[in-house]
Amino acid sequence: MTTLHLLGFPRIGAKRELKTLLENYWKNEIDEAALLGGARELRQRHWLLQKGAGVELSPVGDFSLYDHVLDAQLLVGAVPPRFGFDASKLSTEQYFQLARGNAGQPALEMTKWFDTNYHYLVPEWHADTAFQAQPERLLAQVREAQALGLRAKPVLLGPLSLLWQGKAKHAGLDKLSLLPALLQAYRDVLAALAAAKVEWVQIDEPILALDLPPEWLAAFEPAYRQLQDSPLRLLLATYFGSVAEHAELLQRLPVAGLHLDLVRAPLQLAAFAEGWPQDKVLSAGVIDGRNIWRADLSRVLASLQPLAADLGERLWIAPSCSLLHTPFDLAAETQLDVDVKTWLAFAVQKLNELKVLKRGVEQGRDAIANELAGSDYARQQRAASPLIHRPEVQQRLADLPADADRRHSAYPVRAAAQQAWLKLPLLPTTTIGSFPQTAAIRGARAAFKRGELSADAYRQAMQQEIELAIRRQEALNIDVLVHGEAERNDMVEYFGEQLSGFVFTAGGWVQSYGSRCVKPPILFGDVARPQAMTVEWAEYAQSLTPRPVKGMLTGPVTILQWSFVRDDLPRGEVCRQIALALNDEVRDLEAAGIRVIQIDEPAIREGLPLKRADRAAYLDWAGHAFRLSCHGVADSTQIHTHMCYSEFGDILPAIAALDADVITIETSRSDMELLQDFGHFRYPNAIGPGVYDIHSPRVPPEAEIQQLLEKALQVIEPEKLWVNPDCGLKTRGWPEVEAALSSMVKVSKTLRRRLAQEADATV
Ligand code: GLN
Ligand code: ZN
């Protein structure tokens, strides 16, 4: 007998019920009792669904009202003191204030959970952070599960991962110094769970898949020795990467079991399978919790059988990581291509795959012969499908000249050719692409999608919006204009919908943070561009004005990063295909007279592999793909790129290697610290640091913009400095946008005059 379990489940619900509950509560349309009651009902429905699929240990505590990392902080009473809340009496209202901010305090900072698109709330650590176990909420859920007759397995974020993922709020604070006090709180939590008759607790330590400093690694053994005295059995869960290099440590740790991600890192099994301690469970994470492809059941079963022979009951099977990162149920997709649909598995289907595997492990191949045949058939059919394989795409890539990712000339030559026609002043002003997505714009698009607005009427509506954006930018006296992206729902979806090789789900939502979800496109086949995607809009915008209009594309790495990507080709290859499709668009834009083109790559940093050893290879193919998308453009065509909301300091050489003529980059988060980095690094091309934080309706005062630009001028030559906001403006309203851009232009002009006078004086 093996045990089937889950690390976590998508709490948002099949129909995003949790989103509806939360948003109705925040709008005061339902009260607290209705929110909590609705959440309880949803949680219980999920447990029963899991049980029906044969899950034998039900995860408890993975269901969070906002974020499970916030819940982990609260479980040990770590409420940031700046809120002034009593951790032992935290109300629902206060819980949401931590997550979303209140009149006096900004929310906890949010950042991406490892290399996923899920955002967690970052713990704040102070030298005097105090901990105290607050297990009541978790215990209540344990009792709920038990009342349903389930074996509850609470899921905790481990103490070392919790500390590591938090932010030291004072310079010089060693986060590890908080560990002893934190461990006491964990011990108290475990004691409370033991008293509630829990047998197993899952403790997640995903940081084991990172390159940890030695002192952090060394902390594991003593820490877990301290947690050992409870009668509970601990399953230490690792995921998102290999932990093979810690095999010895993990065998030694005083825990009752270990979970391995065998999808991301299948080879690590070799480091654990032989001589696995007699008293420990090994949980094999064999179903992909990060992607939507149906598993190759024959292959997985073949890998499990020898393990089962060896470990017997001590073999558990599970998804690779929490199913939080997958959409809920494929059955709800009635519009998907029928072939493509047979290749996919969402959370509910993954549960079924696990159930089948368990039967196969326990009763042998023959017991699941039908399911194996079905899986094999889908696999063969996918491998041979003409929907996926386009020989012309593969041929085109193979035929590319070796220097296809190089511009004709080096940057200084290009810059001169561009300036010859652009004739831009010093410190030219521009924006990042989108202008406010007004209710009128969203309404027109929705009506068009519903078929209530004809294609012609929709085009006219969008043209009107473009004209409005152009006129406003002219009135503001901006130098390089944009068309405003009114026609775009989402910067990846818009392109995915027009490229071949992508399909879209109706309800394949994945939680991004709180009540927010994303619906990533599914990139299933060779990518090609049947026809121009943006040229008509850009051309129309350019026809309205003598000023240069910047064409606007989403880059290959960002399209890849924000999609569910096929698993039958290396990611770098897929990215090259997207790059070529975008290159078609770049060339068409150029031919249509759009000779400033921005290729956005906001997601380039988040694709960086967790392990340092894998990073150079990633940056290499990512850079290659970006440059490939500019293949063949004239020296006089100016290529921009844009990046935002990531730590870029450590990948500056790779950013420079993109060789974009201009990079516009968000700087508000780092208060221009980033610029120091760019300065030290001597970034070779032009750069536009953001001077207007677009996340707030606040209009930055001129003095503030000026200060930022003066700081920038200390490290960037005036000939290479652009002036722009941090990011796109689609979430803002026009009045504040006009006010902020007007200040931006004014400051740029003031500084321009000053620079000209200084230049005159020195001649
Ligand atoms: N061009 C996009 C916009 O302005 C860029 C968005 C982004 O960086 N995420 O909306
Ligand atoms: Zn941006």
GROMACS .gro file of C-alpha atoms and ligand atoms in nm, residues 431-435 437 482 484-485 488 491 552-554 558 562 598-603 642-645 664 666 726-731, ligand 1:
model
   44
  431THR     CA    1   0.588   5.683  -2.220
  432ILE     CA    2   0.592   5.305  -2.182
  433GLY     CA    3   0.299   5.218  -2.405
  434SER     CA    4  -0.042   5.196  -2.247
  435PHE     CA    5  -0.271   5.485  -2.159
  437GLN     CA    6  -0.800   5.166  -2.008
  482VAL     CA    7   0.269   5.581  -2.843
  484GLY     CA    8  -0.187   5.385  -2.621
  485GLU     CA    9  -0.265   5.010  -2.647
  488ARG     CA   10  -0.509   4.523  -2.589
  491MET     CA   11   0.009   4.223  -2.316
  552MET     CA   12   0.479   4.834  -2.919
  553LEU     CA   13   0.542   4.459  -2.887
  554THR     CA   14   0.568   4.209  -2.604
  558THR     CA   15   0.789   3.760  -2.154
  562TRP     CA   16   0.365   3.422  -1.881
  598GLN     CA   17   0.969   4.888  -2.828
  599ILE     CA   18   0.991   4.521  -2.736
  600ASP     CA   19   0.883   4.483  -2.372
  601GLU     CA   20   1.062   4.229  -2.156
  602PRO     CA   21   0.933   4.288  -1.801
  603ALA     CA   22   0.955   3.916  -1.723
  642HIS     CA   23   1.130   4.800  -2.117
  643MET     CA   24   1.167   4.622  -1.783
  644CYS     CA   25   1.010   4.668  -1.445
  645TYR     CA   26   0.946   4.542  -1.091
  664THR     CA   27   1.321   5.226  -2.018
  666GLU     CA   28   1.124   5.116  -1.354
  726ASP     CA   29   0.809   5.371  -1.457
  727CYS     CA   30   0.569   5.154  -1.655
  728GLY     CA   31   0.250   5.156  -1.861
  729LEU     CA   32  -0.036   5.382  -1.752
  730LYS     CA   33  -0.334   5.159  -1.820
  731THR     CA   34  -0.445   5.135  -1.458
  764GLN     N1   35   0.387   4.834  -2.291
  764GLN     C1   36   0.326   4.782  -2.173
  764GLN     C2   37   0.233   4.887  -2.114
  764GLN     O1   38   0.263   5.001  -2.119
  764GLN     C3   39   0.429   4.741  -2.071
  764GLN     C4   40   0.366   4.677  -1.950
  764GLN     C5   41   0.463   4.613  -1.852
  764GLN     O2   42   0.576   4.647  -1.846
  764GLN     N2   43   0.417   4.520  -1.774
  764GLN     O3   44   0.131   4.857  -2.058
   0.00000   0.00000   0.00000
